[in-house]
Short mmCIF file of C-alpha atoms in Angstrom, two decimals:
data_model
loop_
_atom_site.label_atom_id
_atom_site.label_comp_id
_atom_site.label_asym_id
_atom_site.label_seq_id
_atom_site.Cartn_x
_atom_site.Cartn_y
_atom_site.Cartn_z
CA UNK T 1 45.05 2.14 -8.05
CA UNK T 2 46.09 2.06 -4.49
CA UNK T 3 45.65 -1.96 -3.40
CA UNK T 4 45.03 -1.32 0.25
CA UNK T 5 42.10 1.01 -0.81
CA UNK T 6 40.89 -1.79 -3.26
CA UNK T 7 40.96 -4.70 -0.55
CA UNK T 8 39.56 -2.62 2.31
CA UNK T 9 36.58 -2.06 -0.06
CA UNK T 10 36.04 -5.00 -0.98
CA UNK T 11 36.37 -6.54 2.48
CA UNK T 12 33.21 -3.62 3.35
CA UNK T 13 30.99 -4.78 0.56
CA UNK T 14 31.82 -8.37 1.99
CA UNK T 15 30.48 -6.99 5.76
CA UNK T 16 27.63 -4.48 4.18
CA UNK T 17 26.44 -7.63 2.16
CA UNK T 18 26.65 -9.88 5.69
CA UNK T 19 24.66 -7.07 7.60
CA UNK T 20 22.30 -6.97 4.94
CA UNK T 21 21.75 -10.96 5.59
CA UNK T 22 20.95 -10.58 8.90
CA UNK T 23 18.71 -7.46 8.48
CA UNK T 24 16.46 -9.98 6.01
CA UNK T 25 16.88 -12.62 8.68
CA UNK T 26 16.39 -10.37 11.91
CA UNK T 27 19.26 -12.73 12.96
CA UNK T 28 20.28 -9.89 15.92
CA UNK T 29 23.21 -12.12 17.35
CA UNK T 30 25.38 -12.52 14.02
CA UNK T 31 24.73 -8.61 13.17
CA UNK T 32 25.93 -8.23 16.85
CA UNK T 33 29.13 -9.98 16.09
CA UNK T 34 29.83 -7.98 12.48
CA UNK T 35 29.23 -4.91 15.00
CA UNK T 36 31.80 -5.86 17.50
CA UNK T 37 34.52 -7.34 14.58
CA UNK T 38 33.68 -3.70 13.20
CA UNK T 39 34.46 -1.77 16.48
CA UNK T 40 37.29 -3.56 16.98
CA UNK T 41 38.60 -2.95 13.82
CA UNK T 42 37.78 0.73 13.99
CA UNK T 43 36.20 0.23 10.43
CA UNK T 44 32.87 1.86 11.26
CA UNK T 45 34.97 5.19 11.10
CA UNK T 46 36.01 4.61 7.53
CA UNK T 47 33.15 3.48 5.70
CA UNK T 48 29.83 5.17 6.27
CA UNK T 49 28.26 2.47 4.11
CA UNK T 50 28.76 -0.02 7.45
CA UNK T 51 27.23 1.95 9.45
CA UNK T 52 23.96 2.99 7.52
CA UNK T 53 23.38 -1.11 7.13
CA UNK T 54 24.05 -1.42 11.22
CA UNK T 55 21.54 1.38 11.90
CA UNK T 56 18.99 -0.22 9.53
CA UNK T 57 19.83 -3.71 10.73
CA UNK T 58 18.89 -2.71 14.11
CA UNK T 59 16.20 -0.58 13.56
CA UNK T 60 14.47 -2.93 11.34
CA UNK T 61 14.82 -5.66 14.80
CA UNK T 62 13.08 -2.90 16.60
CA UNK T 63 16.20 -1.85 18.93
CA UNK T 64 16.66 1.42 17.90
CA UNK T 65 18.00 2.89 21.14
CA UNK T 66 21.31 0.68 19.87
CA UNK T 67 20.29 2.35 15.67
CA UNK T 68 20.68 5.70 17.49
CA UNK T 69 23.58 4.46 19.22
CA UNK T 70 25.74 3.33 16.36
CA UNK T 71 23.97 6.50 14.12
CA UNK T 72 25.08 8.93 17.44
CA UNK T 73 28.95 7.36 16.92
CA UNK T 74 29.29 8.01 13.15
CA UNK T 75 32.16 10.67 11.91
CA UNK T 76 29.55 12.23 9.24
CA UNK T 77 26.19 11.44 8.08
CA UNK T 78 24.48 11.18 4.63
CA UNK T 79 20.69 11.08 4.04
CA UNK T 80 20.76 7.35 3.97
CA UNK T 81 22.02 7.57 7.76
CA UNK T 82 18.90 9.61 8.46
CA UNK T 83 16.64 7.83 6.40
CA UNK T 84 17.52 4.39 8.09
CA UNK T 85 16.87 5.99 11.18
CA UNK T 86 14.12 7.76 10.93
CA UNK T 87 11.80 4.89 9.36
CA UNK T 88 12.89 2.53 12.07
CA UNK T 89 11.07 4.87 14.67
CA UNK T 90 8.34 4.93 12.37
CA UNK T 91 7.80 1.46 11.61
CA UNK T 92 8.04 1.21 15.63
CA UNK T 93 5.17 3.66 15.63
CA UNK T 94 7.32 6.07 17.54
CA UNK T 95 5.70 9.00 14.99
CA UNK T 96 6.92 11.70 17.54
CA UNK T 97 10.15 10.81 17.62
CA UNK T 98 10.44 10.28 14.08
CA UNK T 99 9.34 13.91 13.19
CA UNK T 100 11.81 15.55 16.02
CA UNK T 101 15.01 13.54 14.23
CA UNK T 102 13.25 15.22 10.49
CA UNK T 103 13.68 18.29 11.99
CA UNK T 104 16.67 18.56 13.81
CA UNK T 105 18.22 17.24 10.29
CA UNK T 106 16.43 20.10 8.85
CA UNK T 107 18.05 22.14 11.12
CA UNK T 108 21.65 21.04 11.82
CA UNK T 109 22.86 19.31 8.83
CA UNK T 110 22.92 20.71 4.64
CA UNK T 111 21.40 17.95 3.11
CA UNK T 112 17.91 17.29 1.08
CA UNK T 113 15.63 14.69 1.87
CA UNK T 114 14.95 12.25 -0.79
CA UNK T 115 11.29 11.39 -2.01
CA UNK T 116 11.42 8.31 0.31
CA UNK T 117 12.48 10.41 3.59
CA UNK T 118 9.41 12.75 2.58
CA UNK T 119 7.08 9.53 2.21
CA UNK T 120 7.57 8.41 5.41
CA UNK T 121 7.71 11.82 7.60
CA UNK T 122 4.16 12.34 5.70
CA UNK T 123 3.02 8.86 6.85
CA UNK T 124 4.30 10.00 10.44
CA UNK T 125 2.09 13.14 10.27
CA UNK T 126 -0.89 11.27 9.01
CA UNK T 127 -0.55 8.53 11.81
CA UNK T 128 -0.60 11.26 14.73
CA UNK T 129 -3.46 13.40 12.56
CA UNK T 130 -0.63 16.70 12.63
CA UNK T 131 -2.59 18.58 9.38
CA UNK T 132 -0.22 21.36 9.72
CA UNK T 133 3.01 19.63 9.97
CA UNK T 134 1.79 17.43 7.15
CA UNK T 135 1.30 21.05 5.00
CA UNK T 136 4.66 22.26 6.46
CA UNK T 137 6.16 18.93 4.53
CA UNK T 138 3.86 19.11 1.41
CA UNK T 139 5.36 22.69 0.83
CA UNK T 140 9.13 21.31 1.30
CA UNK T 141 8.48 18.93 -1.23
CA UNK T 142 6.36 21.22 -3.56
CA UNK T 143 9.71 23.51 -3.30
CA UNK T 144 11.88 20.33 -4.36
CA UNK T 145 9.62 19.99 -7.21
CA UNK T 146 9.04 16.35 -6.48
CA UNK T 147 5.20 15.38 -6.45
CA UNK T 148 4.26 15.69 -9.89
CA UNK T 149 6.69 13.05 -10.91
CA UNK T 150 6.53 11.12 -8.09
CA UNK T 151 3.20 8.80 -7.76
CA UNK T 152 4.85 7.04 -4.43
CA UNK T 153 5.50 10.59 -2.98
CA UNK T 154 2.13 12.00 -4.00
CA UNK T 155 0.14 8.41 -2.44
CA UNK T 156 1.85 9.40 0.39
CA UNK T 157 0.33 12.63 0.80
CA UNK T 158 -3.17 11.59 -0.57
CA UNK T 159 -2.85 8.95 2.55
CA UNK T 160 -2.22 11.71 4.96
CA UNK T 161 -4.70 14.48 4.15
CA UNK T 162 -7.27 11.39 3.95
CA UNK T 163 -6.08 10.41 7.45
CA UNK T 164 -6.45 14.54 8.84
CA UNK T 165 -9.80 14.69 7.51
CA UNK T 166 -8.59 17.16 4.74
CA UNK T 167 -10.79 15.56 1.87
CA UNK T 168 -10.69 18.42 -0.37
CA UNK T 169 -6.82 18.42 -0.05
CA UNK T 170 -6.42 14.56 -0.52
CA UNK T 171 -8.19 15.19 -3.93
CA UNK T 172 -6.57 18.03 -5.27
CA UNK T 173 -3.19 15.65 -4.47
CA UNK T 174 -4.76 13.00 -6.58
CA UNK T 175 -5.93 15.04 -9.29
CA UNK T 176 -2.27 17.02 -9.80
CA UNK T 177 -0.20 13.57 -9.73
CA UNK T 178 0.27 12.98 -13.40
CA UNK T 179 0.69 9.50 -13.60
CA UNK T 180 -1.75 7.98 -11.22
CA UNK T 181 -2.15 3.98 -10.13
CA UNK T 182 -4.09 1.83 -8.30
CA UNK T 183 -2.48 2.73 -5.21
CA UNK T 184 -3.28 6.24 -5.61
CA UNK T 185 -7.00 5.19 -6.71
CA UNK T 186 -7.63 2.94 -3.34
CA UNK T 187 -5.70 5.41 -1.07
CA UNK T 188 -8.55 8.18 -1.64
CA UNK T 189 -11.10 5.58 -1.99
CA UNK T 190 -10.42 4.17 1.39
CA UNK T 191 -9.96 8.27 2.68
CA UNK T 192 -13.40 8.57 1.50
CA UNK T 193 -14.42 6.05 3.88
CA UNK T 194 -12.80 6.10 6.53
CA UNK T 195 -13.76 9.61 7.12
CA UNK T 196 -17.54 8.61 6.36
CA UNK T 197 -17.96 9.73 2.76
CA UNK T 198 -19.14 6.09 1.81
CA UNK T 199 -21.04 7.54 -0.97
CA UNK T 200 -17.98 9.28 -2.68
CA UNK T 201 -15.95 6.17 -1.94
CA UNK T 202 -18.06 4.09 -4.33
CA UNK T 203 -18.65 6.96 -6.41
CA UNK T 204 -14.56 7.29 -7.05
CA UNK T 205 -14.13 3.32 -6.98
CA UNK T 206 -16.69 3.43 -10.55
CA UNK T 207 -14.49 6.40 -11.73
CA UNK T 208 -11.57 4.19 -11.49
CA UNK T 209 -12.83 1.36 -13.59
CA UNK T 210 -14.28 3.65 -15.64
CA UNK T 211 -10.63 4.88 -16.22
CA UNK T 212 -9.74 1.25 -17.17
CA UNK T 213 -7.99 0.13 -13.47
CA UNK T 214 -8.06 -2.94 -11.91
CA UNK T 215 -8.51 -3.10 -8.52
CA UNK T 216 -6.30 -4.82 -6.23
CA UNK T 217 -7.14 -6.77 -3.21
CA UNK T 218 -7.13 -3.92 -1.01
CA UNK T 219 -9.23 -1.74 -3.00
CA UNK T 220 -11.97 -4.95 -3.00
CA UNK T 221 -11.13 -4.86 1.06
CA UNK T 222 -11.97 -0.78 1.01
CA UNK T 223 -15.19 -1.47 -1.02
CA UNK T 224 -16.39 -3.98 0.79
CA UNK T 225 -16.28 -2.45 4.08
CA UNK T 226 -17.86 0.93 2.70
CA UNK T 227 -20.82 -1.49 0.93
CA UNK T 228 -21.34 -2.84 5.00
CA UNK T 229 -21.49 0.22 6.46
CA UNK T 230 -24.10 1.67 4.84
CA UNK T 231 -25.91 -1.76 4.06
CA UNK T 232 -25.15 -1.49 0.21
CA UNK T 233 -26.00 -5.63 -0.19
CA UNK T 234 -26.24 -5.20 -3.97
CA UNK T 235 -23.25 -3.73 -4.51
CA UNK T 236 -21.07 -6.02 -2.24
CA UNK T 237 -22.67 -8.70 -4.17
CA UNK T 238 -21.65 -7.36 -7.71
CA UNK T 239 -17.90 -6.45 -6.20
CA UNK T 240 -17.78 -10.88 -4.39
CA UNK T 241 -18.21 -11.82 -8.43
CA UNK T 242 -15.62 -9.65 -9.37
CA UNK T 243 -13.54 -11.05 -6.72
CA UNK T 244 -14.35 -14.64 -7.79
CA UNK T 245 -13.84 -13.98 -11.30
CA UNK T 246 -10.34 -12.57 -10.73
CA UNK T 247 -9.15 -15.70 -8.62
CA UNK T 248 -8.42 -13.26 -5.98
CA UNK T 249 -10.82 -15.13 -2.91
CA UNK T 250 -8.99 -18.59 -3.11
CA UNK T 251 -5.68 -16.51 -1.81
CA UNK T 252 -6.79 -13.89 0.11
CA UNK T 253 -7.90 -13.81 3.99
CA UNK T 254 -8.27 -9.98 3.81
CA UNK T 255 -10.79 -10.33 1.34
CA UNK T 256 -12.14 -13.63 3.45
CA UNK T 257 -12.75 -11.19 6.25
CA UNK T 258 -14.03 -8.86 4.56
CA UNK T 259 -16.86 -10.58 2.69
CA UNK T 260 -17.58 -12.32 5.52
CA UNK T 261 -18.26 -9.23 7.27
CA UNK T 262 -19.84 -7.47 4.57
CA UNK T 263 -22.81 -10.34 4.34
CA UNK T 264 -23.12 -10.86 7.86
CA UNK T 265 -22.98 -6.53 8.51
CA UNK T 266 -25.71 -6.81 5.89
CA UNK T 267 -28.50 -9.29 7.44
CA UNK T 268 -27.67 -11.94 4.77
CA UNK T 269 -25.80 -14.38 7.50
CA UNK T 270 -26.83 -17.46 5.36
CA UNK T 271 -24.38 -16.13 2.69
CA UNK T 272 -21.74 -14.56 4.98
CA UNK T 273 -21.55 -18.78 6.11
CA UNK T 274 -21.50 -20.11 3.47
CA UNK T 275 -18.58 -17.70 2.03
CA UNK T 276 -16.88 -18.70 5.29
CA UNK T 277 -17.22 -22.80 4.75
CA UNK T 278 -15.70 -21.94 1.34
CA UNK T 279 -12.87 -20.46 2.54
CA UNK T 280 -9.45 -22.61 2.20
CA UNK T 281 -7.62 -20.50 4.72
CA UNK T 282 -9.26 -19.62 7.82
CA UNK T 283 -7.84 -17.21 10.63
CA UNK T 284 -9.48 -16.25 14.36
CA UNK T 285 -10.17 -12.72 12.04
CA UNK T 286 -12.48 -14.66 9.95
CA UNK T 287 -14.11 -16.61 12.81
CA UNK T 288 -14.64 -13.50 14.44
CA UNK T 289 -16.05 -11.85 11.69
CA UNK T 290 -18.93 -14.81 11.52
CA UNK T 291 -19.61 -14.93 15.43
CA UNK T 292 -19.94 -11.82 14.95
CA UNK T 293 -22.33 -10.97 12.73
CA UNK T 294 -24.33 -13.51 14.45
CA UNK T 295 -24.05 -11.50 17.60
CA UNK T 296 -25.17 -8.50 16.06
CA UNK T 297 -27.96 -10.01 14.33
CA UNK T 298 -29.50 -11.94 17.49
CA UNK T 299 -28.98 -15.19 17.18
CA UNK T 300 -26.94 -15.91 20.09
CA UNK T 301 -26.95 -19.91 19.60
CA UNK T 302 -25.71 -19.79 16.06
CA UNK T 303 -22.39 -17.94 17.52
CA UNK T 304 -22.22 -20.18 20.25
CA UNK T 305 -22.78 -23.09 18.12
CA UNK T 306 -19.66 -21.75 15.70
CA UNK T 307 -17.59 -21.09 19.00
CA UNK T 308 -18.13 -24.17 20.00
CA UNK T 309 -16.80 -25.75 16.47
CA UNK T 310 -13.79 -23.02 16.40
CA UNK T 311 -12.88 -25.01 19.65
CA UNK T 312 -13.35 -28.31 18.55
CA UNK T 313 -11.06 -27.20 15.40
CA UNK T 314 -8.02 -26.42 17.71
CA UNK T 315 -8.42 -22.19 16.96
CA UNK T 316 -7.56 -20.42 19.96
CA UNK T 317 -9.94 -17.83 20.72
CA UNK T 318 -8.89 -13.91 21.27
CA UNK T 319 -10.06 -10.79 23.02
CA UNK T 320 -12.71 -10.45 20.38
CA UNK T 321 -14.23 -13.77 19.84
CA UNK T 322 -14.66 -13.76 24.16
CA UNK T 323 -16.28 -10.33 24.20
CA UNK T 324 -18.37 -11.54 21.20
CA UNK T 325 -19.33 -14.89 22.61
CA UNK T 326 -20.02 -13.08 26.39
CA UNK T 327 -22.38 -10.79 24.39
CA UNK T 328 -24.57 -13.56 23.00
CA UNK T 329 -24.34 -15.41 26.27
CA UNK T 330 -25.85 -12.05 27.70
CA UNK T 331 -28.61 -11.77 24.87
CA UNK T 332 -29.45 -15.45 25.60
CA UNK T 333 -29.74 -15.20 29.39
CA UNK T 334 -27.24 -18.22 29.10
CA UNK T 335 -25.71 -17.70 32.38
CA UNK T 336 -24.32 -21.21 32.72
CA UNK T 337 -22.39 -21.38 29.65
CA UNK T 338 -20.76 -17.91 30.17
CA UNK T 339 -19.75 -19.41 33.56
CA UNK T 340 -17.58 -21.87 31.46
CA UNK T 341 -16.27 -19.99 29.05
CA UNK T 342 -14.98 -17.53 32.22
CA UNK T 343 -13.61 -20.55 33.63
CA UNK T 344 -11.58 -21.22 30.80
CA UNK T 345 -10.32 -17.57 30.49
CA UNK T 346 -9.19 -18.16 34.19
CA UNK T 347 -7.50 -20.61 33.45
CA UNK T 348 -5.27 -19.61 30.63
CA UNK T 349 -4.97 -16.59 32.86
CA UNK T 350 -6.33 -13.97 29.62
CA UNK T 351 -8.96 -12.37 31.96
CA UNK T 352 -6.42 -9.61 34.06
CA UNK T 353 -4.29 -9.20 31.06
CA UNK T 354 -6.94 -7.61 28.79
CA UNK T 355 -9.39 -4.97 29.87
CA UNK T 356 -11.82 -5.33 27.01
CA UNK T 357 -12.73 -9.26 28.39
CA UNK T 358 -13.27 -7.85 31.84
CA UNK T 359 -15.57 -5.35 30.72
CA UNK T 360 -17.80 -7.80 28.44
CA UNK T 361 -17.83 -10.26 31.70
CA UNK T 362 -19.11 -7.57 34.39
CA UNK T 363 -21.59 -6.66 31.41
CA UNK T 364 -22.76 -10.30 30.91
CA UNK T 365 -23.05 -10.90 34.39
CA UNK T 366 -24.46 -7.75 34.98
CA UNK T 367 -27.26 -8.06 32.21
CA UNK T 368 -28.03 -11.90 33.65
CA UNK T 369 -28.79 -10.52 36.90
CA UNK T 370 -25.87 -11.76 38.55
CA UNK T 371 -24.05 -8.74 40.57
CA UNK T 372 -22.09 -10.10 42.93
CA UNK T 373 -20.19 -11.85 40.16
CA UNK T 374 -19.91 -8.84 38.27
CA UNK T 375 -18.58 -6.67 41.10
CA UNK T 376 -15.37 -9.19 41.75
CA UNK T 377 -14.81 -9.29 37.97
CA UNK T 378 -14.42 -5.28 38.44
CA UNK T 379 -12.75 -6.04 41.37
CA UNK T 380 -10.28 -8.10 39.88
CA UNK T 381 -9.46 -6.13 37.44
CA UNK T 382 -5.68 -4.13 37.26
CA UNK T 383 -6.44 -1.12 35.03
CA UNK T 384 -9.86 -0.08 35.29
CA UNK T 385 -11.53 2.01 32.68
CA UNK T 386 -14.51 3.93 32.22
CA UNK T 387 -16.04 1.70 30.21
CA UNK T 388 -15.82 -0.50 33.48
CA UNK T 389 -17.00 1.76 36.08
CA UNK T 390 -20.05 2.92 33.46
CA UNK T 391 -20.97 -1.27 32.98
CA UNK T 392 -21.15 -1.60 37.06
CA UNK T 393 -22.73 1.37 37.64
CA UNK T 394 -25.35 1.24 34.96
CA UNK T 395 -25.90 -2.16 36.32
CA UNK T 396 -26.59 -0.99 39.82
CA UNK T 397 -28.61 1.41 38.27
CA UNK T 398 -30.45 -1.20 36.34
CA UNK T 399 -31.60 -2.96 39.28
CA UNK T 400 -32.47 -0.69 41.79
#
């Protein structure tokens, strides 16, 4: 055995293992260093290994211009190299991007993607709603002979006709994978919904337990929001005792949320509180989700009253919980106390940075009669959009 080999390979599982650390870490300025110790070296054209964990160190930190960099510089490439790169730009959500690099290794280089390469190209054509690059894909991988003994591969694919709109598709996926799981089970459920097949989505989340699966939290999630958009009380209520029952609730804020919403989306607000005061964990989501409902409902003081107490609890407030609390502050006539609250945005200077607060405040000031106020909030505002210029107008409109 040739001992300069031996120790130089050793010495590289040392580094890779290092780079690895500081990919887990996102610690950027030690994974800097092993880059430079590496370039000085002139390791990174030995040992391909260092320079797949560089591009996925950096790409995982978000700089991929310095992943494309270090991928550009390396003597030969395997599908790792690719791979590393390629779902860095898509966990970036540069999708476009991330499809040109699939093809151009298509193209220029003799080598086969793997199932995870194919997983997340397909969740790159799903994201940007490309149907026939998606099919393009699907056929590469029906040629590789992959998807009926791979359940990760075929999810993926499921996800992606669900996201084109391709129901009919996403089924016939589900129905050829041969060993399906929950994953594969929520994915089309929460297809079915999303595309506004409610119906089918609770129709296909009985099949499943019928089939013997347990559902996972974000299968409960999926239910629960297909049960509030069509009102479906009794069922949301059946799927919350489930939830309890399972212990899932006590460490869950998705499900928090969602319940929350479900009750309040459903008229039944005294329920969707007291869920909420039950809660051990509560995020500006959830306090959202209760203001509101409230909103929505009409009763302006309740969300005022529970902004008020989100204050007094130290939450900070976001985009949503002003544009809800503006909205009840319109429905109320409660010119006074939106006054305040737009002081407040002032001052933590949130009002030019978001264009959704702008619009609620020209609409609240519009609907409360007050349109000189609502014409400098327009003013004021950097990047106008039609929602803005329909909210004055209509206002103008409004009052003659």
């Amino acid at each position: 055995m040739n001992v300069e080999k031996w120790k130089f390979s050793e010495h590289a599982a040392s580094l890779v293992a290092s780079i690895k650390v500081c990919t887990k870490q996102k610690d950027l300025q030690k994974g800097a260093r092993i880059h430079s110790y590496l370039l000085k070296r002139g390791l990174l054209e030995k040992d391909i290994y260092l320079g797949n964990a560089l591009i996925h160190l950096y790409a995982k930190c978000g700089i991929l211009t310095k992943a494309q960099e270090v991928f550009n510089d390396l003597p030969f490439r395997n599908v790792v190299s690719w791979t590393s790169l390629i779902s860095g730009y898509i966990q970036h959500g540069r999708y476009e991007e991330a499809l040109e690099l699939f093809y151009r290794m298509e193209r220029c280089e003799n080598l086969s993607p793997d199932s995870f390469m194919f997983a997340c190209i397909i969740n790159a054509c799903g994201k940007l709603g490309h149907l026939d690059k998606g099919e393009d894909i699907h056929a590469m991988i029906v040629r590789e002979g992959l998807i009926e003994k791979d359940t990760f591969l075929g999810n993926a694919l499921i996800d992606m006709y669900a996201k084109c709109g391709a129901l009919v598709k996403a089924r016939q996926i589900f129905d050829e994978i041969q060993v399906r799981d929950v994953v594969s089970w929520t994915t089309l459920i929460n297809g079915y919904a999303e595309c506004g097949h409610v119906e089918k989505s609770l129709v296909c989340y009985e099949e499943m337990e019928h089939e013997g699966f347990s559902p996972n939290e974000i299968t409960y999630v999926c239910i629960l929001k297909a049960c509030a958009s069509i009102g479906a009380l009794d069922k949301g209520r059946k799927v919350h005792g489930q939830i309890v029952r399972e212990g899932f609730l006590e460490k869950s804020i998705l499900l928090g949320v969602a319940l929350v919403d479900m009750y309040a989306r459903c008229g039944t607000l005294g329920k969707a509180q007291q869920v909420f005061d039950h809660l051990q964990f509560r995020d500006i989501v959830i306090w959202n989700a209760l203001i509101g409902g409230y909103v929505h409902k009409g009763h302006g003081e309740e969300a005022l009253s529970y902004f008020t107490r989100l204050q007094c609890e130290g939450r900070v407030p976001d985009a949503i919980t002003f544009m809800c609390v503006f909205s009840a502050c319109s429905g109320l006539g409660a010119i006074e106390r939106g006054k305040e609250i737009h002081a407040q945005i002032l001052s933590e200077g949130l009002q030019c940075k978001n264009d959704s607060i702008g619009n609620a405040l020209i609409d609240m000031y519009a609907k409360c009669d007050v349109l000189s106020s609502a014409q400098e909030v327009f003013d004021q505002i950097q990047t106008r959009n039609v929602i803005a210029w329909n909210t004055l107008i209509g206002a103008y409109a409004q009052h003659g």
